[in-house]
Amino acid sequence: MEYDKNNIFARILRKEVPAQVVYEDDYALAFHDVNPKAPIHILVIPKGEFISFCDFVEKASPALMVGFEKAIHHVIHMFNLQEMGFRLLTNQGVHGGQEVPHYHMHIFGGRPLGRMLSQE
Ligand code: DGP
């Protein structure tokens, strides 16, 4: 599968589409999810053309992989989520229910988050 350069997160990265950005550095961009599922629902995306978790691990440089993880950690601290806790989630592919084909990590927090998976 080829990376779609016009997926919505690619366009947000290029600043063609606005987003409520909360953090940006050389490795990552973090912004509010447009359809929040928790009081705090932030998306963190790496800077580069990566479709999914597997694509990222296979292609990203070690520096980018570390920088991306540290950006997630930074956002967790920005929202003071480390005390009460949070959930990190990434979806991949059809069974994962991935909607946007640019690798992203969801950060959920701000209330007890319930069961790990829906029972549907
Ligand atoms: P996933 O199913 O893991 O691919 O989640 C994609 C998420 O992206 C979903 O929670 C909604 C969010 N999203 C989709 N389009 C936009 C957008 O244009 N702006 C923002 N901020 N979030 C978006």
Short mmCIF file of C-alpha atoms and ligand atoms in Angstrom, two decimals:
data_model
loop_
_atom_site.label_atom_id
_atom_site.label_comp_id
_atom_site.label_asym_id
_atom_site.label_seq_id
_atom_site.Cartn_x
_atom_site.Cartn_y
_atom_site.Cartn_z
CA MET A 1 0.00 0.00 0.00
CA GLU A 2 1.31 3.41 -0.99
CA TYR A 3 1.15 6.44 1.30
CA ASP A 4 -1.65 8.83 0.30
CA LYS A 5 -0.03 12.26 0.29
CA ASN A 6 -3.44 13.91 0.43
CA ASN A 7 -4.81 12.18 3.50
CA ILE A 8 -6.24 14.64 6.01
CA PHE A 9 -3.32 14.36 8.47
CA ALA A 10 -0.78 14.95 5.69
CA ARG A 11 -2.72 18.11 4.87
CA ILE A 12 -2.76 19.16 8.53
CA LEU A 13 1.03 18.59 8.65
CA ARG A 14 1.46 20.83 5.61
CA LYS A 15 -0.81 23.43 7.31
CA GLU A 16 -3.26 23.26 4.40
CA VAL A 17 -6.03 22.29 6.82
CA PRO A 18 -6.38 23.90 10.25
CA ALA A 19 -6.16 21.94 13.48
CA GLN A 20 -6.17 22.85 17.15
CA VAL A 21 -2.46 22.23 17.61
CA VAL A 22 -1.25 21.72 21.18
CA TYR A 23 2.39 20.80 20.52
CA GLU A 24 4.87 20.66 17.65
CA ASP A 25 8.56 19.83 17.37
CA ASP A 26 10.92 18.45 14.71
CA TYR A 27 9.43 14.97 15.00
CA ALA A 28 5.74 15.28 15.70
CA LEU A 29 2.58 17.35 15.65
CA ALA A 30 -0.13 17.01 18.31
CA PHE A 31 -3.67 18.36 18.01
CA HIS A 32 -7.18 17.86 19.39
CA ASP A 33 -9.24 15.12 17.79
CA VAL A 34 -12.13 16.68 15.87
CA ASN A 35 -14.54 14.12 17.39
CA PRO A 36 -13.32 13.70 20.98
CA LYS A 37 -14.20 10.44 22.76
CA ALA A 38 -12.97 11.64 26.18
CA PRO A 39 -12.53 15.03 27.91
CA ILE A 40 -8.96 14.99 26.64
CA HIS A 41 -8.46 13.35 23.25
CA ILE A 42 -5.26 14.34 21.49
CA LEU A 43 -3.77 12.89 18.32
CA VAL A 44 0.00 12.77 17.91
CA ILE A 45 1.36 12.20 14.40
CA PRO A 46 4.94 11.74 13.27
CA LYS A 47 6.44 14.07 10.68
CA GLY A 48 6.95 11.88 7.65
CA GLU A 49 5.06 9.60 5.34
CA PHE A 50 4.00 6.64 7.48
CA ILE A 51 0.72 4.83 7.01
CA SER A 52 0.52 2.84 10.20
CA PHE A 53 2.38 1.56 13.26
CA CYS A 54 4.03 -1.25 11.26
CA ASP A 55 5.01 1.13 8.45
CA PHE A 56 6.54 3.51 11.01
CA VAL A 57 8.57 0.82 12.76
CA GLU A 58 9.79 -0.53 9.42
CA LYS A 59 10.78 2.83 7.88
CA ALA A 60 11.35 5.53 10.49
CA SER A 61 14.84 6.44 11.67
CA PRO A 62 15.69 5.63 15.30
CA ALA A 63 15.85 9.39 15.99
CA LEU A 64 12.32 9.89 14.68
CA MET A 65 11.02 6.89 16.63
CA VAL A 66 12.46 8.25 19.86
CA GLY A 67 11.38 11.80 19.05
CA PHE A 68 7.82 10.65 18.40
CA GLU A 69 7.62 8.75 21.71
CA LYS A 70 9.03 11.75 23.56
CA ALA A 71 6.47 14.06 21.93
CA ILE A 72 3.69 11.77 23.21
CA HIS A 73 5.28 11.87 26.66
CA HIS A 74 5.51 15.65 26.48
CA VAL A 75 1.81 16.01 25.65
CA ILE A 76 0.86 13.65 28.49
CA HIS A 77 2.69 16.01 30.85
CA MET A 78 1.25 19.14 29.22
CA PHE A 79 -2.22 17.91 30.18
CA ASN A 80 -1.01 16.57 33.55
CA LEU A 81 -2.29 13.09 32.71
CA GLN A 82 0.57 11.18 34.33
CA GLU A 83 -1.00 11.38 37.81
CA MET A 84 -4.50 10.06 37.14
CA GLY A 85 -3.61 8.07 34.06
CA PHE A 86 -4.51 7.91 30.41
CA ARG A 87 -4.83 5.52 27.50
CA LEU A 88 -2.69 5.36 24.37
CA LEU A 89 -4.25 3.72 21.34
CA THR A 90 -3.31 3.26 17.74
CA ASN A 91 -5.53 1.61 15.14
CA GLN A 92 -4.14 -0.21 12.14
CA GLY A 93 -5.96 -1.57 9.13
CA VAL A 94 -9.43 -3.00 8.72
CA HIS A 95 -9.69 -4.91 11.99
CA GLY A 96 -8.17 -1.98 13.87
CA GLY A 97 -10.74 0.36 12.36
CA GLN A 98 -8.12 2.83 11.12
CA GLU A 99 -9.82 5.73 9.34
CA VAL A 100 -6.92 8.02 8.51
CA PRO A 101 -3.96 6.38 6.74
CA HIS A 102 -1.24 8.41 8.48
CA TYR A 103 0.18 6.77 11.62
CA HIS A 104 -1.21 8.43 14.74
CA MET A 105 -1.39 7.82 18.44
CA HIS A 106 -4.56 8.69 20.33
CA ILE A 107 -4.12 10.00 23.88
CA PHE A 108 -7.30 9.71 25.96
CA GLY A 109 -7.71 11.07 29.47
CA GLY A 110 -9.69 13.21 31.87
CA ARG A 111 -12.06 10.52 33.19
CA PRO A 112 -12.07 6.80 33.96
CA LEU A 113 -11.85 5.23 30.52
CA GLY A 114 -13.79 2.03 31.08
CA ARG A 115 -13.23 -1.27 29.35
CA MET A 116 -10.26 -1.73 27.09
CA LEU A 117 -12.35 -2.86 24.10
CA SER A 118 -15.98 -2.51 23.14
CA GLN A 119 -17.90 -5.78 23.50
CA GLU A 120 -19.68 -5.47 20.13
P1 DGP B 1 -8.48 6.30 13.51
O1 DGP B 1 -9.80 5.55 13.50
O2 DGP B 1 -7.55 5.73 14.54
O3 DGP B 1 -7.88 6.42 12.13
O4 DGP B 1 -8.84 7.75 14.04
C1 DGP B 1 -8.89 8.88 13.25
C2 DGP B 1 -9.28 10.03 14.14
O5 DGP B 1 -9.00 11.23 13.44
C3 DGP B 1 -10.75 10.07 14.54
O6 DGP B 1 -10.84 9.99 15.97
C4 DGP B 1 -11.25 11.44 14.05
C5 DGP B 1 -9.97 12.19 13.77
N1 DGP B 1 -10.05 13.11 12.64
C6 DGP B 1 -10.47 12.80 11.39
N2 DGP B 1 -10.40 13.87 10.59
C7 DGP B 1 -9.91 14.88 11.37
C8 DGP B 1 -9.61 16.25 11.09
O7 DGP B 1 -9.77 16.77 9.99
N3 DGP B 1 -9.14 16.99 12.14
C9 DGP B 1 -8.95 16.44 13.39
N4 DGP B 1 -8.48 17.25 14.34
N5 DGP B 1 -9.21 15.15 13.67
C10 DGP B 1 -9.69 14.38 12.66
#
